Structure formats: C-alpha cells, structure tokens
mmCIF file of C-alpha atoms and ligand atoms in Angstrom:
data_model
loop_
_atom_site.group_PDB
_atom_site.id
_atom_site.type_symbol
_atom_site.label_atom_id
_atom_site.label_comp_id
_atom_site.label_asym_id
_atom_site.label_seq_id
_atom_site.Cartn_x
_atom_site.Cartn_y
_atom_site.Cartn_z
ATOM 1 C CA MET H 1 100.868 130.038 74.914
ATOM 2 C CA SER H 2 100.990 131.992 78.149
ATOM 3 C CA SER H 3 103.147 131.838 80.768
ATOM 4 C CA SER H 4 103.989 133.557 84.187
ATOM 5 C CA LYS H 5 107.141 133.072 86.654
ATOM 6 C CA SER H 6 107.185 129.853 88.541
ATOM 7 C CA SER H 7 106.930 130.884 92.619
ATOM 8 C CA ILE H 8 108.599 126.938 93.593
ATOM 9 C CA SER H 9 109.773 123.955 92.487
ATOM 10 C CA TYR H 10 112.121 121.102 92.722
ATOM 11 C CA THR H 11 114.011 120.256 89.684
ATOM 12 C CA TRP H 12 117.834 119.580 91.605
ATOM 13 C CA VAL H 13 119.151 118.277 95.391
ATOM 14 C CA SER H 14 120.369 122.055 96.081
ATOM 15 C CA ASP H 15 116.550 123.998 95.466
ATOM 16 C CA LEU H 16 115.833 122.790 99.243
ATOM 17 C CA SER H 17 119.262 124.313 101.611
ATOM 18 C CA ARG H 18 120.385 121.836 104.025
ATOM 19 C CA GLN H 19 117.964 123.062 106.542
ATOM 20 C CA GLY H 20 115.313 122.956 104.649
ATOM 21 C CA THR H 21 115.635 119.376 103.989
ATOM 22 C CA LEU H 22 116.270 118.661 107.635
ATOM 23 C CA ASP H 23 112.976 120.151 108.398
ATOM 24 C CA LEU H 24 111.387 118.152 105.172
ATOM 25 C CA PHE H 25 112.437 114.658 106.763
ATOM 26 C CA SER H 26 111.110 116.588 110.084
ATOM 27 C CA ARG H 27 107.581 116.812 108.390
ATOM 28 C CA ALA H 28 107.510 113.401 106.654
ATOM 29 C CA SER H 29 108.647 111.137 109.845
ATOM 30 C CA GLN H 30 105.464 113.394 111.442
ATOM 31 C CA ILE H 31 103.577 112.137 108.967
ATOM 32 C CA LYS H 32 104.703 108.309 108.482
ATOM 33 C CA LYS H 33 104.269 108.643 112.743
ATOM 34 C CA LYS H 34 100.337 109.680 111.920
ATOM 35 C CA LEU H 35 99.374 107.347 109.124
ATOM 36 C CA LYS H 36 101.038 104.603 110.843
ATOM 37 C CA ALA H 37 98.760 105.052 113.476
ATOM 38 C CA GLY H 38 96.191 104.595 111.230
ATOM 39 C CA GLU H 39 95.255 108.492 111.836
ATOM 40 C CA ARG H 40 93.693 110.654 108.866
ATOM 41 C CA ILE H 41 95.552 113.211 107.161
ATOM 42 C CA LYS H 42 93.434 115.706 105.352
ATOM 43 C CA SER H 43 95.935 118.613 104.855
ATOM 44 C CA LEU H 44 95.956 118.772 100.843
ATOM 45 C CA LYS H 45 92.238 117.902 100.721
ATOM 46 C CA GLY H 46 90.279 119.540 97.774
ATOM 47 C CA ARG H 47 93.942 119.778 95.876
ATOM 48 C CA GLN H 48 94.419 118.178 92.793
ATOM 49 C CA ILE H 49 98.268 116.967 91.379
ATOM 50 C CA ALA H 50 98.743 116.579 88.213
ATOM 51 C CA LEU H 51 101.402 113.980 86.858
ATOM 52 C CA LEU H 52 102.914 113.594 83.496
ATOM 53 C CA PHE H 53 105.246 110.660 83.455
ATOM 54 C CA ASN H 54 106.324 110.267 79.797
ATOM 55 C CA GLU H 55 109.150 107.503 81.345
ATOM 56 C CA PRO H 56 107.878 104.176 82.657
ATOM 57 C CA SER H 57 108.112 104.076 86.853
ATOM 58 C CA THR H 58 106.684 102.211 89.232
ATOM 59 C CA ARG H 59 107.669 103.193 92.604
ATOM 60 C CA THR H 60 107.879 107.005 91.900
ATOM 61 C CA LYS H 61 104.671 107.340 90.003
ATOM 62 C CA LEU H 62 102.464 105.501 92.348
ATOM 63 C CA SER H 63 104.554 106.839 95.709
ATOM 64 C CA PHE H 64 103.725 110.284 94.404
ATOM 65 C CA GLN H 65 100.264 109.121 94.182
ATOM 66 C CA MET H 66 99.568 107.375 97.293
ATOM 67 C CA ALA H 67 101.244 109.991 99.400
ATOM 68 C CA ALA H 68 98.237 112.584 97.526
ATOM 69 C CA HIS H 69 95.505 110.178 98.502
ATOM 70 C CA ARG H 70 97.029 109.784 102.345
ATOM 71 C CA LEU H 71 96.730 113.968 102.418
ATOM 72 C CA GLY H 72 93.416 113.782 100.644
ATOM 73 C CA ALA H 73 94.189 115.351 97.615
ATOM 74 C CA GLN H 74 93.442 113.981 93.883
ATOM 75 C CA CYS H 75 95.412 113.060 90.778
ATOM 76 C CA LEU H 76 95.068 113.776 87.090
ATOM 77 C CA ILE H 77 97.712 111.161 85.139
ATOM 78 C CA ILE H 78 99.260 110.742 82.200
ATOM 79 C CA ASP H 79 101.368 108.058 81.910
ATOM 80 C CA ASP H 80 99.899 105.567 78.663
ATOM 81 C CA PHE H 81 100.863 107.132 75.798
ATOM 82 C CA THR H 82 98.856 104.721 73.422
ATOM 83 C CA THR H 83 95.486 106.396 75.001
ATOM 84 C CA SER H 84 97.379 110.297 75.161
ATOM 85 C CA SER H 85 97.351 112.630 72.678
ATOM 86 C CA MET H 86 101.118 112.366 71.717
ATOM 87 C CA SER H 87 100.150 108.931 70.236
ATOM 88 C CA LYS H 88 98.641 111.836 67.505
ATOM 89 C CA GLY H 89 101.670 113.573 67.181
ATOM 90 C CA GLU H 90 101.284 116.036 70.207
ATOM 91 C CA THR H 91 104.648 117.093 71.316
ATOM 92 C CA PHE H 92 105.815 117.005 74.841
ATOM 93 C CA LEU H 93 105.763 120.302 75.536
ATOM 94 C CA ASP H 94 102.249 121.538 74.310
ATOM 95 C CA THR H 95 101.274 118.095 76.869
ATOM 96 C CA LEU H 96 102.819 120.007 80.366
ATOM 97 C CA TRP H 97 100.696 122.940 79.234
ATOM 98 C CA THR H 98 97.424 121.394 78.418
ATOM 99 C CA LEU H 99 97.507 119.337 81.922
ATOM 100 C CA HIS H 100 98.869 122.884 83.323
ATOM 101 C CA SER H 101 96.201 124.599 81.344
ATOM 102 C CA LEU H 102 93.625 122.193 83.650
ATOM 103 C CA GLY H 103 94.575 123.944 87.016
ATOM 104 C CA PRO H 104 96.204 121.253 88.942
ATOM 105 C CA ASP H 105 97.497 122.559 92.246
ATOM 106 C CA LEU H 106 100.902 121.111 91.960
ATOM 107 C CA MET H 107 102.810 119.172 88.570
ATOM 108 C CA VAL H 108 104.857 115.874 89.154
ATOM 109 C CA VAL H 109 107.100 115.157 85.954
ATOM 110 C CA ARG H 110 109.322 112.624 84.539
ATOM 111 C CA CYS H 111 110.709 113.017 81.143
ATOM 112 C CA GLY H 112 113.703 111.736 79.329
ATOM 113 C CA ASN H 113 117.259 114.535 78.525
ATOM 114 C CA GLU H 114 114.397 116.954 77.197
ATOM 115 C CA GLU H 115 116.309 120.847 77.676
ATOM 116 C CA LEU H 116 112.751 122.069 77.078
ATOM 117 C CA TYR H 117 111.921 120.542 80.682
ATOM 118 C CA GLU H 118 113.823 122.918 83.349
ATOM 119 C CA ASN H 119 113.074 126.242 80.870
ATOM 120 C CA TRP H 120 109.382 125.112 80.892
ATOM 121 C CA VAL H 121 109.332 124.770 84.715
ATOM 122 C CA SER H 122 110.716 128.678 84.738
ATOM 123 C CA GLN H 123 108.052 130.082 83.372
ATOM 124 C CA ILE H 124 105.137 128.462 85.185
ATOM 125 C CA ASP H 125 102.839 129.603 88.115
ATOM 126 C CA LEU H 126 102.712 126.691 90.533
ATOM 127 C CA PRO H 127 104.838 124.035 92.170
ATOM 128 C CA VAL H 128 106.188 121.796 89.593
ATOM 129 C CA ILE H 129 108.230 118.588 91.645
ATOM 130 C CA ASN H 130 110.902 116.379 89.152
ATOM 131 C CA GLY H 131 109.857 112.815 89.011
ATOM 132 C CA GLY H 132 112.992 111.574 87.223
ATOM 133 C CA TRP H 133 114.510 113.795 84.876
ATOM 134 C CA GLY H 134 116.823 112.016 81.679
ATOM 135 C CA ALA H 135 120.320 110.640 83.334
ATOM 136 C CA LYS H 136 120.466 114.767 85.163
ATOM 137 C CA SER H 137 118.524 113.983 88.117
ATOM 138 C CA HIS H 138 115.718 112.618 90.466
ATOM 139 C CA PRO H 139 115.773 114.592 93.442
ATOM 140 C CA THR H 140 113.208 113.401 95.113
ATOM 141 C CA GLN H 141 114.779 109.840 94.980
ATOM 142 C CA ALA H 142 117.837 111.271 96.952
ATOM 143 C CA LEU H 143 115.466 112.256 99.668
ATOM 144 C CA LEU H 144 114.313 109.452 100.333
ATOM 145 C CA ASP H 145 117.606 107.941 100.279
ATOM 146 C CA VAL H 146 118.765 110.593 102.977
ATOM 147 C CA PHE H 147 115.816 109.985 105.058
ATOM 148 C CA THR H 148 115.912 105.961 105.357
ATOM 149 C CA LEU H 149 120.040 106.179 106.029
ATOM 150 C CA LEU H 150 119.493 109.191 108.551
ATOM 151 C CA GLU H 151 116.633 106.249 110.219
ATOM 152 C CA GLN H 152 119.034 104.099 110.148
ATOM 153 C CA PHE H 153 121.721 105.793 110.969
ATOM 154 C CA LYS H 154 120.964 109.228 112.701
ATOM 155 C CA THR H 155 123.823 110.564 111.491
ATOM 156 C CA LEU H 156 125.661 110.440 108.073
ATOM 157 C CA ASP H 157 128.823 112.517 108.801
ATOM 158 C CA GLY H 158 131.200 110.017 107.717
ATOM 159 C CA LEU H 159 129.194 107.312 106.319
ATOM 160 C CA LYS H 160 130.829 105.518 103.671
ATOM 161 C CA VAL H 161 128.502 104.615 100.710
ATOM 162 C CA VAL H 162 130.040 103.125 97.575
ATOM 163 C CA PHE H 163 127.681 103.130 94.458
ATOM 164 C CA VAL H 164 127.785 100.072 91.943
ATOM 165 C CA GLY H 165 126.389 100.040 88.629
ATOM 166 C CA ASP H 166 125.604 102.146 85.394
ATOM 167 C CA ILE H 167 126.899 105.385 87.477
ATOM 168 C CA ASP H 168 127.307 107.486 84.228
ATOM 169 C CA HIS H 169 123.573 106.856 82.901
ATOM 170 C CA SER H 170 122.164 107.135 86.370
ATOM 171 C CA ARG H 171 120.211 110.495 87.597
ATOM 172 C CA VAL H 172 119.550 108.497 90.773
ATOM 173 C CA ALA H 173 123.454 108.207 91.460
ATOM 174 C CA ALA H 174 123.562 112.483 89.988
ATOM 175 C CA SER H 175 121.396 113.392 93.171
ATOM 176 C CA SER H 176 121.857 111.113 95.655
ATOM 177 C CA ILE H 177 126.264 111.180 95.657
ATOM 178 C CA LYS H 178 124.986 115.579 95.768
ATOM 179 C CA LEU H 179 122.825 115.098 98.061
ATOM 180 C CA LEU H 180 124.858 112.577 100.727
ATOM 181 C CA GLN H 181 127.965 114.553 100.436
ATOM 182 C CA ILE H 182 125.396 117.365 100.853
ATOM 183 C CA PHE H 183 124.973 115.368 104.884
ATOM 184 C CA GLY H 184 128.631 114.795 105.724
ATOM 185 C CA ALA H 185 129.200 111.550 103.904
ATOM 186 C CA GLU H 186 132.198 109.964 102.218
ATOM 187 C CA VAL H 187 131.387 108.645 98.664
ATOM 188 C CA ARG H 188 132.682 106.302 95.940
ATOM 189 C CA VAL H 189 132.277 104.465 93.172
ATOM 190 C CA CYS H 190 133.085 101.091 91.414
ATOM 191 C CA ALA H 191 132.167 99.749 88.000
ATOM 192 C CA PRO H 192 133.456 99.219 85.148
ATOM 193 C CA SER H 193 135.284 102.070 83.279
ATOM 194 C CA GLY H 194 132.394 102.486 80.472
ATOM 195 C CA PHE H 195 129.895 103.236 83.738
ATOM 196 C CA CYS H 196 131.921 106.032 85.543
ATOM 197 C CA GLU H 197 133.462 107.675 83.161
ATOM 198 C CA LYS H 198 131.140 111.152 83.871
ATOM 199 C CA ARG H 199 131.104 111.227 87.533
ATOM 200 C CA PRO H 200 131.945 114.060 89.423
ATOM 201 C CA LYS H 201 135.520 114.922 90.417
ATOM 202 C CA SER H 202 134.667 114.571 93.724
ATOM 203 C CA VAL H 203 134.581 111.244 94.135
ATOM 204 C CA PRO H 204 136.811 108.291 93.760
ATOM 205 C CA VAL H 205 136.584 105.254 92.259
ATOM 206 C CA LEU H 206 137.265 101.822 93.545
ATOM 207 C CA GLU H 207 138.348 98.803 91.414
ATOM 208 C CA THR H 208 137.732 96.653 92.453
ATOM 209 C CA LEU H 209 133.637 94.485 93.909
ATOM 210 C CA LYS H 210 135.976 93.388 96.906
ATOM 211 C CA GLU H 211 137.197 96.780 97.829
ATOM 212 C CA ALA H 212 134.092 98.651 97.539
ATOM 213 C CA ILE H 213 132.760 95.338 100.055
ATOM 214 C CA THR H 214 135.238 95.574 102.661
ATOM 215 C CA TRP H 215 135.171 100.044 102.391
ATOM 216 C CA CYS H 216 131.544 100.499 102.549
ATOM 217 C CA ASP H 217 128.743 100.992 105.090
ATOM 218 C CA VAL H 218 125.883 101.482 102.632
ATOM 219 C CA TYR H 219 125.831 99.142 99.435
ATOM 220 C CA PHE H 220 124.105 100.979 96.648
ATOM 221 C CA GLY H 221 123.502 98.691 93.490
ATOM 222 C CA LEU H 222 122.473 100.687 90.320
ATOM 223 C CA ARG H 223 120.916 98.894 87.216
ATOM 224 C CA VAL H 224 122.298 99.251 84.328
ATOM 225 C CA GLN H 225 120.173 101.387 82.426
ATOM 226 C CA LEU H 226 120.265 100.139 78.820
ATOM 227 C CA GLU H 227 117.787 102.534 77.490
ATOM 228 C CA ARG H 228 120.290 104.724 77.707
ATOM 229 C CA HIS H 229 123.411 103.654 76.179
ATOM 230 C CA GLU H 230 124.607 104.711 72.707
ATOM 231 C CA GLY H 231 126.876 102.552 70.645
ATOM 232 C CA ALA H 232 125.107 99.306 71.709
ATOM 233 C CA ALA H 233 127.564 96.599 70.734
ATOM 234 C CA GLU H 234 130.431 98.385 73.205
ATOM 235 C CA LYS H 235 128.494 99.070 75.859
ATOM 236 C CA SER H 236 127.699 95.656 75.674
ATOM 237 C CA LYS H 237 130.845 94.080 76.695
ATOM 238 C CA THR H 238 131.200 97.011 79.522
ATOM 239 C CA PHE H 239 127.720 95.110 80.469
ATOM 240 C CA GLU H 240 129.190 91.674 80.714
ATOM 241 C CA GLN H 241 132.072 92.556 82.060
ATOM 242 C CA PHE H 242 130.121 93.815 84.617
ATOM 243 C CA GLN H 243 127.767 91.178 85.101
ATOM 244 C CA LYS H 244 130.732 89.062 85.778
ATOM 245 C CA ASN H 245 132.403 90.905 87.860
ATOM 246 C CA PHE H 246 130.593 93.634 90.089
ATOM 247 C CA SER H 247 127.798 91.245 90.668
ATOM 248 C CA LEU H 248 126.413 91.197 94.740
ATOM 249 C CA ASP H 249 126.205 87.269 95.466
ATOM 250 C CA GLN H 250 126.594 85.380 98.594
ATOM 251 C CA GLN H 251 130.752 85.862 99.150
ATOM 252 C CA GLY H 252 130.290 89.804 98.501
ATOM 253 C CA LEU H 253 127.382 88.810 101.540
ATOM 254 C CA GLN H 254 129.688 87.696 103.161
ATOM 255 C CA ALA H 255 132.486 90.093 103.390
ATOM 256 C CA LEU H 256 129.873 92.913 104.072
ATOM 257 C CA GLY H 257 130.176 94.184 107.522
ATOM 258 C CA LYS H 258 126.987 93.243 109.910
ATOM 259 C CA LYS H 259 126.363 96.420 110.027
ATOM 260 C CA ALA H 260 125.892 97.939 106.455
ATOM 261 C CA VAL H 261 123.398 98.368 104.289
ATOM 262 C CA ILE H 262 122.113 97.747 100.949
ATOM 263 C CA LEU H 263 120.297 100.440 98.762
ATOM 264 C CA HIS H 264 118.406 100.024 95.592
ATOM 265 C CA PRO H 265 116.172 102.375 94.127
ATOM 266 C CA GLY H 266 114.556 99.991 91.902
ATOM 267 C CA PRO H 267 113.775 98.217 89.727
ATOM 268 C CA ILE H 268 116.355 95.717 90.617
ATOM 269 C CA ASN H 269 117.791 93.597 87.391
ATOM 270 C CA TRP H 270 118.710 89.971 89.025
ATOM 271 C CA GLY H 271 121.259 88.278 88.065
ATOM 272 C CA VAL H 272 122.692 91.256 86.905
ATOM 273 C CA GLU H 273 123.544 94.118 89.988
ATOM 274 C CA PHE H 274 122.683 91.655 92.770
ATOM 275 C CA GLN H 275 122.380 87.381 92.459
ATOM 276 C CA ASP H 276 119.104 85.976 93.823
ATOM 277 C CA CYS H 277 120.503 85.383 97.480
ATOM 278 C CA VAL H 278 120.656 89.104 98.001
ATOM 279 C CA GLU H 279 116.623 89.307 98.230
ATOM 280 C CA LYS H 280 116.685 87.547 101.356
ATOM 281 C CA ASP H 281 119.681 89.300 103.340
ATOM 282 C CA SER H 282 117.953 91.665 106.282
ATOM 283 C CA ARG H 283 120.897 93.987 104.997
ATOM 284 C CA LEU H 284 118.718 94.579 102.270
ATOM 285 C CA LEU H 285 116.087 97.893 102.791
ATOM 286 C CA VAL H 286 114.832 98.075 99.616
ATOM 287 C CA ARG H 287 111.233 97.943 100.984
ATOM 288 C CA ARG H 288 111.857 100.777 103.479
ATOM 289 C CA GLN H 289 113.344 102.757 100.795
ATOM 290 C CA VAL H 290 109.596 102.594 98.665
ATOM 291 C CA GLU H 291 107.758 103.138 101.504
ATOM 292 C CA ASN H 292 109.770 106.110 103.230
ATOM 293 C CA GLY H 293 109.103 107.495 99.176
ATOM 294 C CA ILE H 294 105.225 108.186 100.094
ATOM 295 C CA TYR H 295 106.241 110.079 103.430
ATOM 296 C CA VAL H 296 108.771 112.469 101.831
ATOM 297 C CA ARG H 297 106.869 113.049 98.358
ATOM 298 C CA ALA H 298 103.965 113.844 100.721
ATOM 299 C CA ALA H 299 105.803 116.418 103.076
ATOM 300 C CA LEU H 300 107.216 117.789 100.121
ATOM 301 C CA MET H 301 103.790 118.228 98.281
ATOM 302 C CA GLU H 302 102.296 119.481 101.612
ATOM 303 C CA SER H 303 104.678 122.091 102.386
ATOM 304 C CA PHE H 304 104.849 123.439 98.822
ATOM 305 C CA LEU H 305 101.093 123.923 98.850
ATOM 306 C CA GLU H 306 101.371 125.759 102.322
ATOM 307 C CA LYS H 307 103.204 128.416 100.730
ATOM 308 C CA ARG H 308 100.526 129.089 98.030
HETATM 309 N N1 CP Y 401 113.528 104.385 91.690
HETATM 310 C C1 CP Y 401 112.682 104.789 90.576
HETATM 311 O O1 CP Y 401 112.576 106.378 89.933
HETATM 312 O O2 CP Y 401 111.583 103.486 90.579
HETATM 313 P P1 CP Y 401 110.266 103.990 89.414
HETATM 314 O O3 CP Y 401 110.958 103.939 88.058
HETATM 315 O O4 CP Y 401 110.043 102.379 89.595
HETATM 316 O O5 CP Y 401 109.708 104.869 89.544
#
C-alpha cells in the first residue's frame, strides 16, 4: 500500500519536550474548566478520529472517545475482533492501512509488542497517538498521571514516587517513570525480584513494602500483567510472593503519610495489588486519574489537529 512521511505522532513521552508537555497541560486545564462549567467546545467539529484497539481497554478507549465527542469530533472504532475482518485472517498491518485509507484526521492505536507499529507510524501522513503499545510505552497514561500529580502537589521537584507491582511488564511504568523524572520526581520501585529486573538503571529498588510506604509521597500500584508473562510456573511463584508481601492493606494505609496519595492506572485486581480497604481511602485518586484522561487526551488531539 502507498505511504508518505508522518507529520506528527505521539509514541513516546519524549516526543513532546518538557515545555511542550507543560503547554499541553495548560490546554488540558482550560478544557477541564470549560467542560466543568458546562461550556460547549466545538474545536474538532467535523473531524473524524479513528480508534484501533487491538488489545482490551476500558479507560483509554472510552476517554479518547469521550474527549473526541466533547470537542465535537466523531469516532470510527475497531475493537471487537470477532466482528472485524481480522477474524477472517486480515493482518494487523492491513487493518491499520485500511483504517488509514478511510480518511480519518487522526488515529489512536493500541496494540501488543508488534515491532511494525513504529515503522508504520513513521510512514503515514496524519497524526497517530499511541494508546498503549505492548509493554513498551503508554504515553497518554503518563500525561494523565503527571497532570493529576501536578494538580495535587503543584510541583513534582523532589516528589518521592514509588511504583509497586509488575514493573517489567508495565508500559505504564515505562512511560510514567520517564515523564516523572523529566518533571523532577525521585522515582523508586518495589517488587519481588522477578518483577523488576528490566527497570531503568536510574531507578533504585526498595526491598520491602514497609520501606516503600514510609518513604513515598506517591504510592503507585500496578497490576500483575499475567497475559505478558512467559514461563507461567516460575512466574506464578513470583505472583504469590507479590500477593503475600506487596499488597497494600489496612496496616499499610496506616503507615502511609497523611498527605500521600495512591495512584493506579487501572484495571485494579482487588485482593492482589490492593486489598478492599484501599477503595474507601480518600488518598486514592484513581477516579480523578480517569477523569483527567479525558482532558489531556482532548488537549493532545486538539493541539495535533490545530497544527494541520
Ligand atoms: N490504564 C489503562 O490503560 O486502562 P485500560 O486498559 O482500561 O485502557
């Protein structure tokens, strides 16, 4: 199929400069303020956004959709593979090109670790936003995490953030750790050794949950990504170890600072990374994270389409 050079894409958090990210946050705050005041925004009226979600999603897909609707755009969506032609053997690459050929103004793509994704993005002539790429990158999740923390703490300089969970298989950890460091946060991880072998060298490990809880301003829980594990028997021992020794419970909540906050990208597996008591704790910001996902994604789509 034919191809030409891409103008704009957002595949990695580093695709936007620190200042570019701050400008995006200003735009997201404006959008949030207007929508909360009941104002109608029509900046994307007549635009078509194509969403291709080749892995399951609730938050990312629906918040892109909601953001598009709130700005007056319409969405084309492929997310059910029993009803798309992939169920008849069409490849992911042909599906990408087919959706592109329908002529949307912007595309959002979630996929597994497919190496071809980045190469495809580099060839096409419209903005493409990564909605979660295997265990490699989930840059819009990082945007909403940092935006939420900036709302809460005003600055991230020296903020102590610990990620507790399956770091090695988490695209959220990969992207959010990087963006938090760009904004001056001090990041550590806490997990059994089988879950944090591939972490960036700049990120130290805290050996016990007690150390993590007493050290941090932000406790960032992560799901164990069993679907990305190889060698299930060996990993299941790590999973059991994680569930037994690294799950946030009532005792942990008591030891956590009063001004600390708890984040999680979702979906949460209750009884694994968090015990049920965490759900009612006022320091848990997961609902605000989901809501802010709409505003940062709206801001990103608006800024990309404004440049075209
Ligand atoms: N955080 C996140 O990516 O959630 P979904 O998989 O539900 O989109």
